[in-house]
PDB file of C-alpha atoms in Angstrom:
ATOM      1  CA  MET A  25      59.139  21.399  -7.529  1.00 68.00           C
ATOM      2  CA  ILE A  26      61.431  24.006  -9.193  1.00 76.00           C
ATOM      3  CA  HIS A  27      62.876  21.669 -11.616  1.00 78.00           C
ATOM      4  CA  PHE A  28      59.433  20.318 -12.495  1.00 74.00           C
ATOM      5  CA  LEU A  29      58.126  23.913 -13.067  1.00 78.00           C
ATOM      6  CA  ALA A  30      61.243  24.758 -15.112  1.00 82.00           C
ATOM      7  CA  ARG A  31      60.970  21.650 -17.113  1.00 82.00           C
ATOM      8  CA  ARG A  32      57.256  22.199 -17.729  1.00 79.00           C
ATOM      9  CA  LEU A  33      57.625  25.757 -18.769  1.00 84.00           C
ATOM     10  CA  PHE A  34      60.163  24.825 -21.519  1.00 87.00           C
ATOM     11  CA  VAL A  35      57.636  22.161 -22.730  1.00 86.00           C
ATOM     12  CA  MET A  36      54.861  24.500 -22.684  1.00 85.00           C
ATOM     13  CA  ILE A  37      56.831  27.092 -24.822  1.00 87.00           C
ATOM     14  CA  VAL A  38      57.981  24.403 -27.344  1.00 90.00           C
ATOM     15  CA  THR A  39      54.449  23.054 -27.485  1.00 88.00           C
ATOM     16  CA  LEU A  40      52.920  26.462 -28.027  1.00 87.00           C
ATOM     17  CA  ALA A  41      55.352  27.217 -30.816  1.00 89.00           C
ATOM     18  CA  ALA A  42      54.437  24.024 -32.542  1.00 90.00           C
ATOM     19  CA  ILE A  43      50.691  24.642 -32.143  1.00 88.00           C
ATOM     20  CA  SER A  44      51.089  28.294 -33.585  1.00 88.00           C
ATOM     21  CA  LEU A  45      52.731  26.779 -36.640  1.00 89.00           C
ATOM     22  CA  LEU A  46      50.071  24.107 -37.055  1.00 88.00           C
ATOM     23  CA  VAL A  47      47.145  26.568 -36.484  1.00 84.00           C
ATOM     24  CA  PHE A  48      48.640  28.876 -39.160  1.00 84.00           C
ATOM     25  CA  ILE A  49      49.015  25.962 -41.627  1.00 85.00           C
ATOM     26  CA  VAL A  50      45.508  24.694 -41.134  1.00 79.00           C
ATOM     27  CA  ILE A  51      43.999  28.163 -41.664  1.00 77.00           C
ATOM     28  CA  GLN A  52      46.029  28.712 -44.855  1.00 76.00           C
ATOM     29  CA  ALA A  53      45.373  25.166 -46.020  1.00 75.00           C
ATOM     30  CA  PRO A  54      42.215  25.996 -48.118  1.00 71.00           C
ATOM     31  CA  PRO A  55      42.816  27.409 -51.591  1.00 71.00           C
ATOM     32  CA  GLY A  56      42.900  31.037 -51.843  1.00 68.00           C
ATOM     33  CA  ASP A  57      42.348  33.637 -49.103  1.00 69.00           C
ATOM     34  CA  PHE A  58      39.831  36.160 -47.747  1.00 69.00           C
ATOM     35  CA  VAL A  59      40.379  38.652 -50.769  1.00 74.00           C
ATOM     36  CA  THR A  60      39.952  35.921 -53.325  1.00 75.00           C
ATOM     37  CA  SER A  61      36.679  34.952 -51.509  1.00 70.00           C
ATOM     38  CA  TYR A  62      35.723  38.699 -51.509  1.00 68.00           C
ATOM     39  CA  ILE A  63      36.436  38.982 -55.182  1.00 73.00           C
ATOM     40  CA  ALA A  64      34.255  35.935 -56.010  1.00 71.00           C
ATOM     41  CA  GLU A  65      31.398  37.222 -53.929  1.00 68.00           C
ATOM     42  CA  LEU A  66      31.586  40.645 -55.693  1.00 67.00           C
ATOM     43  CA  GLU A  67      31.607  39.102 -59.193  1.00 68.00           C
ATOM     44  CA  SER A  68      28.743  36.762 -58.200  1.00 70.00           C
ATOM     45  CA  GLN A  69      26.544  39.717 -57.269  1.00 68.00           C
ATOM     46  CA  GLY A  70      27.607  41.396 -60.656  1.00 70.00           C
ATOM     47  CA  GLU A  71      29.547  44.243 -59.008  1.00 68.00           C
ATOM     48  CA  ALA A  72      32.724  45.619 -60.291  1.00 69.00           C
ATOM     49  CA  VAL A  73      36.039  44.663 -58.642  1.00 70.00           C
ATOM     50  CA  ASP A  74      38.434  47.729 -57.834  1.00 74.00           C
ATOM     51  CA  PRO A  75      41.881  46.500 -58.416  1.00 77.00           C
ATOM     52  CA  GLN A  76      43.399  49.229 -56.301  1.00 79.00           C
ATOM     53  CA  LYS A  77      41.126  48.320 -53.340  1.00 74.00           C
ATOM     54  CA  ILE A  78      42.077  44.572 -53.805  1.00 77.00           C
ATOM     55  CA  GLU A  79      45.882  45.717 -53.965  1.00 78.00           C
ATOM     56  CA  PHE A  80      45.358  47.803 -50.735  1.00 76.00           C
ATOM     57  CA  LEU A  81      43.833  44.884 -48.828  1.00 74.00           C
ATOM     58  CA  ARG A  82      46.594  42.488 -49.879  1.00 77.00           C
ATOM     59  CA  LYS A  83      49.252  45.001 -48.538  1.00 79.00           C
ATOM     60  CA  GLU A  84      47.257  46.028 -45.473  1.00 74.00           C
ATOM     61  CA  PHE A  85      47.020  42.200 -44.342  1.00 73.00           C
ATOM     62  CA  ASN A  86      50.380  41.119 -45.731  1.00 77.00           C
ATOM     63  CA  LEU A  87      48.770  38.810 -48.126  1.00 75.00           C
ATOM     64  CA  ASP A  88      51.248  39.903 -50.891  1.00 78.00           C
ATOM     65  CA  LYS A  89      54.224  38.353 -48.752  1.00 83.00           C
ATOM     66  CA  PRO A  90      55.171  34.597 -48.693  1.00 85.00           C
ATOM     67  CA  ILE A  91      53.601  32.361 -46.287  1.00 83.00           C
ATOM     68  CA  TRP A  92      56.589  32.068 -43.975  1.00 86.00           C
ATOM     69  CA  GLN A  93      56.875  35.829 -43.730  1.00 87.00           C
ATOM     70  CA  GLN A  94      53.070  36.048 -42.879  1.00 84.00           C
ATOM     71  CA  TYR A  95      53.569  33.393 -40.110  1.00 87.00           C
ATOM     72  CA  LEU A  96      56.526  35.205 -38.559  1.00 88.00           C
ATOM     73  CA  ILE A  97      54.817  38.801 -38.805  1.00 86.00           C
ATOM     74  CA  TRP A  98      51.676  37.214 -36.954  1.00 83.00           C
ATOM     75  CA  VAL A  99      53.853  35.555 -34.234  1.00 86.00           C
ATOM     76  CA  PHE A 100      55.894  38.623 -33.722  1.00 87.00           C
ATOM     77  CA  ASP A 101      52.794  40.923 -33.397  1.00 84.00           C
ATOM     78  CA  ILE A 102      51.104  38.503 -30.953  1.00 84.00           C
ATOM     79  CA  LEU A 103      54.248  38.482 -28.691  1.00 85.00           C
ATOM     80  CA  HIS A 104      53.977  42.299 -28.608  1.00 83.00           C
ATOM     81  CA  GLY A 105      50.184  42.212 -27.737  1.00 81.00           C
ATOM     82  CA  ASP A 106      48.844  42.960 -31.055  1.00 80.00           C
ATOM     83  CA  PHE A 107      46.681  40.190 -32.309  1.00 81.00           C
ATOM     84  CA  GLY A 108      46.089  41.817 -35.628  1.00 77.00           C
ATOM     85  CA  ARG A 109      42.990  43.121 -37.357  1.00 77.00           C
ATOM     86  CA  SER A 110      39.924  41.061 -38.423  1.00 80.00           C
ATOM     87  CA  ILE A 111      39.713  41.219 -42.239  1.00 75.00           C
ATOM     88  CA  ALA A 112      35.973  40.363 -42.447  1.00 76.00           C
ATOM     89  CA  TYR A 113      34.883  42.859 -39.586  1.00 80.00           C
ATOM     90  CA  ASP A 114      37.445  45.445 -40.374  1.00 75.00           C
ATOM     91  CA  LEU A 115      38.162  45.815 -36.468  1.00 82.00           C
ATOM     92  CA  PRO A 116      41.013  44.817 -34.202  1.00 84.00           C
ATOM     93  CA  VAL A 117      40.629  41.105 -33.221  1.00 83.00           C
ATOM     94  CA  VAL A 118      40.430  42.179 -29.490  1.00 84.00           C
ATOM     95  CA  ASP A 119      37.491  44.319 -30.183  1.00 84.00           C
ATOM     96  CA  VAL A 120      35.650  41.610 -32.184  1.00 83.00           C
ATOM     97  CA  VAL A 121      36.179  38.934 -29.513  1.00 83.00           C
ATOM     98  CA  GLY A 122      35.583  41.203 -26.662  1.00 77.00           C
ATOM     99  CA  SER A 123      32.009  41.854 -27.711  1.00 68.00           C
ATOM    100  CA  VAL A 124      31.067  38.182 -27.055  1.00 80.00           C
ATOM    101  CA  PHE A 125      33.707  37.200 -24.562  1.00 79.00           C
ATOM    102  CA  PHE A 126      31.689  38.186 -21.520  1.00 79.00           C
ATOM    103  CA  HIS A 127      28.703  36.175 -22.719  1.00 80.00           C
ATOM    104  CA  SER A 128      30.741  33.033 -23.278  1.00 81.00           C
ATOM    105  CA  MET A 129      32.403  33.390 -19.828  1.00 80.00           C
ATOM    106  CA  VAL A 130      28.959  33.665 -18.183  1.00 83.00           C
ATOM    107  CA  LEU A 131      27.526  30.585 -20.043  1.00 83.00           C
ATOM    108  CA  ASN A 132      30.430  28.241 -19.789  1.00 80.00           C
ATOM    109  CA  ILE A 133      31.132  29.060 -16.164  1.00 83.00           C
ATOM    110  CA  ALA A 134      27.592  28.117 -15.465  1.00 86.00           C
ATOM    111  CA  VAL A 135      27.949  24.837 -17.396  1.00 85.00           C
ATOM    112  CA  VAL A 136      31.127  23.930 -15.281  1.00 83.00           C
ATOM    113  CA  PHE A 137      29.274  24.567 -12.104  1.00 87.00           C
ATOM    114  CA  PHE A 138      26.422  22.424 -13.427  1.00 89.00           C
ATOM    115  CA  ILE A 139      28.555  19.500 -14.306  1.00 85.00           C
ATOM    116  CA  TYR A 140      30.511  19.434 -10.971  1.00 85.00           C
ATOM    117  CA  ILE A 141      27.487  20.097  -8.737  1.00 89.00           C
ATOM    118  CA  VAL A 142      25.356  17.302 -10.387  1.00 89.00           C
ATOM    119  CA  ALA A 143      28.040  14.690 -11.183  1.00 87.00           C
ATOM    120  CA  PHE A 144      29.837  14.621  -7.849  1.00 87.00           C
ATOM    121  CA  PRO A 145      26.887  13.476  -5.538  1.00 90.00           C
ATOM    122  CA  ILE A 146      25.444  11.188  -8.173  1.00 91.00           C
ATOM    123  CA  GLY A 147      28.754   9.512  -8.846  1.00 89.00           C
ATOM    124  CA  VAL A 148      29.307   9.018  -5.128  1.00 90.00           C
ATOM    125  CA  TYR A 149      25.735   7.745  -4.532  1.00 91.00           C
ATOM    126  CA  SER A 150      26.043   5.296  -7.374  1.00 90.00           C
ATOM    127  CA  ALA A 151      29.366   3.683  -6.206  1.00 89.00           C
ATOM    128  CA  THR A 152      28.341   3.428  -2.628  1.00 89.00           C
ATOM    129  CA  ARG A 153      25.121   1.914  -3.507  1.00 89.00           C
ATOM    130  CA  GLN A 154      26.076  -0.399  -6.277  1.00 87.00           C
ATOM    131  CA  TYR A 155      23.203  -2.210  -7.935  1.00 87.00           C
ATOM    132  CA  SER A 156      20.482  -0.642  -5.908  1.00 90.00           C
ATOM    133  CA  PHE A 157      17.412   0.752  -7.812  1.00 91.00           C
ATOM    134  CA  GLY A 158      18.855   4.323  -7.445  1.00 89.00           C
ATOM    135  CA  ASP A 159      22.154   3.241  -9.084  1.00 88.00           C
ATOM    136  CA  TYR A 160      20.357   1.481 -11.926  1.00 89.00           C
ATOM    137  CA  SER A 161      18.041   4.521 -12.578  1.00 90.00           C
ATOM    138  CA  LEU A 162      21.026   7.143 -12.462  1.00 86.00           C
ATOM    139  CA  THR A 163      23.104   4.756 -14.772  1.00 84.00           C
ATOM    140  CA  LEU A 164      20.147   4.796 -17.173  1.00 86.00           C
ATOM    141  CA  LEU A 165      20.039   8.560 -17.097  1.00 82.00           C
ATOM    142  CA  GLY A 166      23.714   8.687 -17.724  1.00 79.00           C
ATOM    143  CA  PHE A 167      23.582   6.518 -20.773  1.00 82.00           C
ATOM    144  CA  LEU A 168      20.773   8.676 -22.190  1.00 82.00           C
ATOM    145  CA  GLY A 169      22.861  11.759 -21.523  1.00 77.00           C
ATOM    146  CA  LEU A 170      25.787  10.347 -23.620  1.00 77.00           C
ATOM    147  CA  ALA A 171      23.412   8.841 -26.362  1.00 83.00           C
ATOM    148  CA  ILE A 172      21.189  11.863 -27.105  1.00 83.00           C
ATOM    149  CA  PRO A 173      23.056  14.434 -29.384  1.00 84.00           C
ATOM    150  CA  ASN A 174      23.383  17.882 -27.935  1.00 81.00           C
ATOM    151  CA  PHE A 175      21.648  19.559 -30.956  1.00 80.00           C
ATOM    152  CA  LEU A 176      18.633  17.339 -30.741  1.00 84.00           C
ATOM    153  CA  LEU A 177      18.171  17.888 -27.050  1.00 85.00           C
ATOM    154  CA  ALA A 178      18.613  21.675 -27.597  1.00 84.00           C
ATOM    155  CA  LEU A 179      15.639  21.593 -30.140  1.00 84.00           C
ATOM    156  CA  ILE A 180      13.467  19.495 -27.737  1.00 86.00           C
ATOM    157  CA  LEU A 181      14.162  21.926 -24.895  1.00 84.00           C
ATOM    158  CA  MET A 182      13.607  24.981 -27.069  1.00 83.00           C
ATOM    159  CA  PHE A 183      10.092  23.638 -28.005  1.00 85.00           C
ATOM    160  CA  LEU A 184       9.149  22.845 -24.425  1.00 85.00           C
ATOM    161  CA  ALA A 185      10.445  26.310 -23.184  1.00 81.00           C
ATOM    162  CA  LYS A 186       8.322  28.095 -25.724  1.00 80.00           C
ATOM    163  CA  LYS A 187       5.222  25.760 -25.539  1.00 83.00           C
ATOM    164  CA  VAL A 188       5.102  25.505 -21.660  1.00 82.00           C
ATOM    165  CA  PHE A 189       6.989  28.462 -20.197  1.00 78.00           C
ATOM    166  CA  ASN A 190       6.474  30.928 -23.196  1.00 77.00           C
ATOM    167  CA  THR A 191      10.300  31.711 -23.103  1.00 73.00           C
ATOM    168  CA  SER A 192      11.641  33.480 -25.929  1.00 70.00           C
ATOM    169  CA  ILE A 193      13.848  31.324 -28.115  1.00 70.00           C
ATOM    170  CA  GLY A 194      17.375  31.849 -28.731  1.00 71.00           C
ATOM    171  CA  GLY A 195      19.926  34.340 -27.176  1.00 76.00           C
ATOM    172  CA  LEU A 196      20.975  34.887 -23.618  1.00 78.00           C
ATOM    173  CA  MET A 197      18.178  37.269 -22.784  1.00 79.00           C
ATOM    174  CA  ASP A 198      14.824  38.535 -23.999  1.00 77.00           C
ATOM    175  CA  PRO A 199      15.430  40.941 -26.906  1.00 75.00           C
ATOM    176  CA  LEU A 200      13.678  43.848 -24.971  1.00 77.00           C
ATOM    177  CA  PHE A 201      16.695  43.884 -22.675  1.00 77.00           C
ATOM    178  CA  GLU A 202      19.351  44.139 -25.484  1.00 75.00           C
ATOM    179  CA  GLY A 203      21.501  47.133 -25.022  1.00 72.00           C
ATOM    180  CA  GLN A 204      20.041  48.030 -21.779  1.00 77.00           C
ATOM    181  CA  PRO A 205      21.784  48.538 -18.457  1.00 78.00           C
ATOM    182  CA  MET A 206      21.888  45.702 -15.932  1.00 77.00           C
ATOM    183  CA  SER A 207      18.554  45.504 -13.799  1.00 80.00           C
ATOM    184  CA  LEU A 208      16.856  42.901 -11.838  1.00 84.00           C
ATOM    185  CA  ALA A 209      14.419  42.069 -14.719  1.00 83.00           C
ATOM    186  CA  LYS A 210      17.319  41.793 -17.144  1.00 81.00           C
ATOM    187  CA  PHE A 211      19.226  39.516 -14.742  1.00 81.00           C
ATOM    188  CA  ALA A 212      16.067  37.365 -14.334  1.00 84.00           C
ATOM    189  CA  SER A 213      15.738  37.047 -18.157  1.00 82.00           C
ATOM    190  CA  ILE A 214      19.495  36.031 -18.409  1.00 81.00           C
ATOM    191  CA  ALA A 215      19.088  33.424 -15.724  1.00 83.00           C
ATOM    192  CA  GLU A 216      15.955  32.181 -17.390  1.00 82.00           C
ATOM    193  CA  HIS A 217      17.685  31.901 -20.822  1.00 83.00           C
ATOM    194  CA  LEU A 218      20.792  30.115 -19.309  1.00 85.00           C
ATOM    195  CA  VAL A 219      18.734  27.003 -18.149  1.00 86.00           C
ATOM    196  CA  ILE A 220      18.470  25.464 -21.676  1.00 86.00           C
ATOM    197  CA  PRO A 221      22.150  25.991 -22.816  1.00 87.00           C
ATOM    198  CA  VAL A 222      23.440  24.858 -19.427  1.00 87.00           C
ATOM    199  CA  ILE A 223      21.585  21.722 -19.396  1.00 87.00           C
ATOM    200  CA  VAL A 224      22.158  20.929 -23.080  1.00 85.00           C
ATOM    201  CA  ILE A 225      25.964  21.622 -23.029  1.00 83.00           C
ATOM    202  CA  GLY A 226      26.386  20.132 -19.570  1.00 83.00           C
ATOM    203  CA  THR A 227      24.415  16.881 -19.996  1.00 84.00           C
ATOM    204  CA  SER A 228      26.982  14.934 -21.945  1.00 76.00           C
ATOM    205  CA  GLY A 229      29.958  16.082 -19.685  1.00 78.00           C
ATOM    206  CA  THR A 230      27.946  15.402 -16.572  1.00 84.00           C
ATOM    207  CA  ALA A 231      26.986  11.806 -17.719  1.00 84.00           C
ATOM    208  CA  ALA A 232      30.837  11.055 -18.636  1.00 81.00           C
ATOM    209  CA  MET A 233      31.924  12.458 -15.207  1.00 84.00           C
ATOM    210  CA  ILE A 234      29.483  10.267 -13.306  1.00 86.00           C
ATOM    211  CA  ARG A 235      30.594   7.171 -15.056  1.00 85.00           C
ATOM    212  CA  ARG A 236      34.385   7.814 -14.462  1.00 85.00           C
ATOM    213  CA  LEU A 237      33.845   8.876 -10.801  1.00 87.00           C
ATOM    214  CA  ARG A 238      31.688   5.796 -10.075  1.00 89.00           C
ATOM    215  CA  ALA A 239      34.271   3.450 -11.755  1.00 87.00           C
ATOM    216  CA  ASN A 240      37.101   4.944  -9.823  1.00 87.00           C
ATOM    217  CA  LEU A 241      35.386   5.039  -6.573  1.00 89.00           C
ATOM    218  CA  LEU A 242      34.100   1.375  -7.028  1.00 89.00           C
ATOM    219  CA  ASP A 243      37.791   0.264  -7.528  1.00 88.00           C
ATOM    220  CA  GLU A 244      39.071   2.068  -4.556  1.00 86.00           C
ATOM    221  CA  LEU A 245      36.254   0.676  -2.372  1.00 87.00           C
ATOM    222  CA  ASN A 246      37.267  -2.860  -3.169  1.00 84.00           C
ATOM    223  CA  LYS A 247      40.933  -2.360  -2.285  1.00 86.00           C
ATOM    224  CA  PRO A 248      42.448  -4.190   0.909  1.00 88.00           C
ATOM    225  CA  TYR A 249      43.138  -0.828   2.550  1.00 86.00           C
ATOM    226  CA  VAL A 250      39.465  -0.152   2.665  1.00 85.00           C
ATOM    227  CA  VAL A 251      38.766  -3.542   4.305  1.00 84.00           C
ATOM    228  CA  THR A 252      41.510  -2.959   6.920  1.00 87.00           C
ATOM    229  CA  ALA A 253      40.053   0.376   7.741  1.00 85.00           C
ATOM    230  CA  ARG A 254      36.549  -1.183   8.167  1.00 84.00           C
ATOM    231  CA  ALA A 255      37.966  -3.777  10.374  1.00 86.00           C
ATOM    232  CA  LYS A 256      39.503  -1.242  12.597  1.00 85.00           C
ATOM    233  CA  GLY A 257      36.096   0.232  13.335  1.00 85.00           C
ATOM    234  CA  LEU A 258      36.378   3.320  11.068  1.00 82.00           C
ATOM    235  CA  SER A 259      32.772   4.736  10.224  1.00 84.00           C
ATOM    236  CA  GLU A 260      31.765   4.357   6.629  1.00 81.00           C
ATOM    237  CA  THR A 261      31.354   8.189   6.159  1.00 82.00           C
ATOM    238  CA  ARG A 262      34.790   8.950   7.565  1.00 84.00           C
ATOM    239  CA  LEU A 263      36.408   6.026   5.711  1.00 83.00           C
ATOM    240  CA  LEU A 264      34.826   7.168   2.344  1.00 85.00           C
ATOM    241  CA  ILE A 265      35.928  10.903   2.781  1.00 81.00           C
ATOM    242  CA  LYS A 266      39.535  10.106   4.236  1.00 78.00           C
ATOM    243  CA  TYR A 267      40.782   7.544   1.691  1.00 78.00           C
ATOM    244  CA  PRO A 268      38.751   6.056  -1.369  1.00 85.00           C
ATOM    245  CA  LEU A 269      36.989   9.432  -2.388  1.00 83.00           C
ATOM    246  CA  ARG A 270      40.286  11.328  -2.266  1.00 78.00           C
ATOM    247  CA  MET A 271      41.935   8.741  -4.593  1.00 78.00           C
ATOM    248  CA  ALA A 272      38.780   8.622  -6.891  1.00 80.00           C
ATOM    249  CA  LEU A 273      38.866  12.413  -7.420  1.00 78.00           C
ATOM    250  CA  ASN A 274      41.500  12.149 -10.114  1.00 76.00           C
ATOM    251  CA  PRO A 275      39.165  12.497 -13.022  1.00 71.00           C
ATOM    252  CA  PHE A 276      37.697  15.602 -11.561  1.00 74.00           C
ATOM    253  CA  ILE A 277      41.052  17.248 -10.960  1.00 77.00           C
ATOM    254  CA  ALA A 278      42.365  16.045 -14.311  1.00 76.00           C
ATOM    255  CA  ASP A 279      39.361  17.620 -16.101  1.00 75.00           C
ATOM    256  CA  ILE A 280      40.570  21.025 -14.821  1.00 71.00           C
ATOM    257  CA  GLY A 281      43.079  21.010 -17.827  1.00 70.00           C
ATOM    258  CA  ASN A 282      40.062  21.058 -20.166  1.00 71.00           C
ATOM    259  CA  LEU A 283      37.948  23.684 -18.073  1.00 69.00           C
ATOM    260  CA  LEU A 284      39.878  26.783 -19.198  1.00 67.00           C
ATOM    261  CA  PRO A 285      39.588  26.313 -22.910  1.00 71.00           C
ATOM    262  CA  HIS A 286      36.045  25.038 -22.460  1.00 68.00           C
ATOM    263  CA  ILE A 287      35.078  28.265 -20.460  1.00 63.00           C
ATOM    264  CA  VAL A 288      36.195  30.276 -23.515  1.00 64.00           C
ATOM    265  CA  SER A 289      35.141  28.194 -26.544  1.00 63.00           C
ATOM    266  CA  GLY A 290      32.150  26.243 -25.280  1.00 60.00           C
ATOM    267  CA  SER A 291      29.887  24.216 -27.612  1.00 72.00           C
ATOM    268  CA  VAL A 292      29.883  25.604 -31.238  1.00 77.00           C
ATOM    269  CA  ILE A 293      27.099  23.548 -32.623  1.00 78.00           C
ATOM    270  CA  VAL A 294      24.725  24.187 -29.598  1.00 80.00           C
ATOM    271  CA  ALA A 295      25.571  27.813 -29.791  1.00 83.00           C
ATOM    272  CA  VAL A 296      24.572  28.102 -33.467  1.00 81.00           C
ATOM    273  CA  ILE A 297      21.260  26.297 -32.853  1.00 81.00           C
ATOM    274  CA  LEU A 298      20.371  28.364 -29.810  1.00 81.00           C
ATOM    275  CA  ASP A 299      21.561  31.507 -31.440  1.00 81.00           C
ATOM    276  CA  LEU A 300      23.998  32.344 -28.513  1.00 82.00           C
ATOM    277  CA  PRO A 301      26.057  35.413 -28.822  1.00 81.00           C
ATOM    278  CA  THR A 302      29.272  33.381 -27.717  1.00 82.00           C
ATOM    279  CA  THR A 303      32.755  32.882 -29.148  1.00 81.00           C
ATOM    280  CA  GLY A 304      32.020  29.415 -30.758  1.00 80.00           C
ATOM    281  CA  PRO A 305      29.932  30.878 -33.708  1.00 83.00           C
ATOM    282  CA  LEU A 306      32.362  33.701 -34.137  1.00 83.00           C
ATOM    283  CA  LEU A 307      35.207  31.225 -34.592  1.00 82.00           C
ATOM    284  CA  LEU A 308      33.224  29.100 -37.028  1.00 82.00           C
ATOM    285  CA  GLU A 309      32.410  32.281 -39.150  1.00 83.00           C
ATOM    286  CA  ALA A 310      36.163  33.209 -39.069  1.00 83.00           C
ATOM    287  CA  LEU A 311      37.234  29.832 -40.295  1.00 79.00           C
ATOM    288  CA  LYS A 312      34.633  29.884 -43.118  1.00 79.00           C
ATOM    289  CA  ASN A 313      35.798  33.362 -44.181  1.00 77.00           C
ATOM    290  CA  GLN A 314      39.458  32.528 -43.886  1.00 75.00           C
ATOM    291  CA  ASP A 315      39.850  35.398 -41.504  1.00 79.00           C
ATOM    292  CA  THR A 316      43.414  34.567 -40.631  1.00 77.00           C
ATOM    293  CA  TYR A 317      44.072  36.885 -37.720  1.00 78.00           C
ATOM    294  CA  LEU A 318      40.841  36.416 -36.014  1.00 83.00           C
ATOM    295  CA  ALA A 319      40.650  32.510 -36.226  1.00 83.00           C
ATOM    296  CA  GLY A 320      44.419  32.086 -35.588  1.00 82.00           C
ATOM    297  CA  SER A 321      44.556  34.414 -32.490  1.00 82.00           C
ATOM    298  CA  PHE A 322      41.480  32.759 -31.054  1.00 81.00           C
ATOM    299  CA  LEU A 323      42.656  29.111 -31.690  1.00 82.00           C
ATOM    300  CA  LEU A 324      46.135  30.133 -30.344  1.00 83.00           C
ATOM    301  CA  PHE A 325      44.464  31.653 -27.076  1.00 81.00           C
ATOM    302  CA  VAL A 326      42.469  28.540 -26.489  1.00 81.00           C
ATOM    303  CA  SER A 327      45.721  26.460 -26.996  1.00 82.00           C
ATOM    304  CA  VAL A 328      47.415  28.521 -24.439  1.00 83.00           C
ATOM    305  CA  LEU A 329      44.706  28.014 -21.987  1.00 80.00           C
ATOM    306  CA  THR A 330      44.830  24.091 -22.583  1.00 81.00           C
ATOM    307  CA  VAL A 331      48.497  24.085 -22.024  1.00 84.00           C
ATOM    308  CA  ILE A 332      48.137  26.102 -18.684  1.00 82.00           C
ATOM    309  CA  GLY A 333      45.184  23.924 -17.612  1.00 80.00           C
ATOM    310  CA  MET A 334      47.122  20.786 -18.040  1.00 81.00           C
ATOM    311  CA  ALA A 335      49.994  22.122 -16.042  1.00 81.00           C
ATOM    312  CA  LEU A 336      47.698  23.131 -13.236  1.00 81.00           C
ATOM    313  CA  SER A 337      46.093  19.552 -13.360  1.00 81.00           C
ATOM    314  CA  ASP A 338      49.381  17.947 -12.844  1.00 79.00           C
ATOM    315  CA  LEU A 339      50.117  20.257  -9.779  1.00 79.00           C
ATOM    316  CA  LEU A 340      46.805  19.618  -8.247  1.00 79.00           C
ATOM    317  CA  LEU A 341      47.043  15.823  -8.826  1.00 78.00           C
ATOM    318  CA  ALA A 342      50.219  15.797  -7.032  1.00 74.00           C
ATOM    319  CA  ALA A 343      48.826  17.723  -4.234  1.00 74.00           C
ATOM    320  CA  PHE A 344      45.609  15.621  -3.749  1.00 71.00           C
ATOM    321  CA  ASP A 345      46.989  12.077  -4.802  1.00 69.00           C
ATOM    322  CA  PRO A 346      49.958  10.822  -2.511  1.00 65.00           C
ATOM    323  CA  ARG A 347      50.834   8.285  -5.156  1.00 67.00           C
ATOM    324  CA  ILE A 348      52.040  10.941  -7.598  1.00 69.00           C
ATOM    325  CA  ARG A 349      55.362  12.548  -7.379  1.00 65.00           C
ATOM    326  CA  LEU A 350      56.564  15.446  -9.443  1.00 61.00           C
ATOM    327  CA  ASP A 351      60.088  14.403  -9.269  1.00 59.00           C
ATOM    328  CA  GLY A 352      59.488  10.764 -10.153  1.00 55.00           C
ATOM    329  CA  GLY A 353      60.938   9.443  -6.923  1.00 51.00           C
ATOM    330  CA  LYS A 354      59.567   6.883  -4.495  1.00 49.00           C
ATOM    331  CA  ARG A 355      58.293   7.495  -1.142  1.00 47.00           C
TER     332      ARG A 355
END
């Protein structure tokens, strides 16, 4: 175990170093930078460009230095806990992201619970009752969930929510509660507004999870050890829980590696359509504006969560699945 953790830690460090370089290259790939875009915007509006202000901005955000120096300064500052200053918002990156971070956490944790709570029982039911009416019906719903684009489903549910339930469209709460302290009425408004984004964002993930769990469980139920256990008189419920279900949980456990970054980033397109105050639209805006420090820090943070999540998935898979060994040895 110690050798595995040490090896994994080394690989994580190398991976994150490579990711940081790629992130910086991708952000710098478009021609120009934020200052040149700022100058073009002022000129298009017929305003005068102050050369001293432009020179100050370039020095303030290290845009007057070579690319490789900008990268090293950025990485050095991050390692010391300084994620830089957003050029577009003229605020520290931590302050800009922190204003929407809580909303993203609440929304995407609700999505994760929705996916697992819905997908697990349906996947088990479909596998244990193969080719039944319920299996066919749930399979059809699963295919519809995979086929319908999230943005289209979002528009449909927004129309129905406004038409049938008279729910205010967009946001995570009624505009009346913006800036007010938490209360029972505000909590109820948040819960009401969470329904649509949770269903929209979670639908495709739920459908995919159901298909994977059903396929894995069906494969395990047809193996010889299950037939042998039945022949020994083991009840179906005990047999299902003790052996095949445990082996079929791999996709659930493996997906934990994607949960951590998903909780932070979420669905960008759906967030834009539903006007959700989450980190997804913020990242999109930062990339459009070439806000190097904001976009780069956010992407690097998501990459760190992805690498940590993958390592956690490996450990949990080894703990739950006796066929997996961290040291590569045979039992």
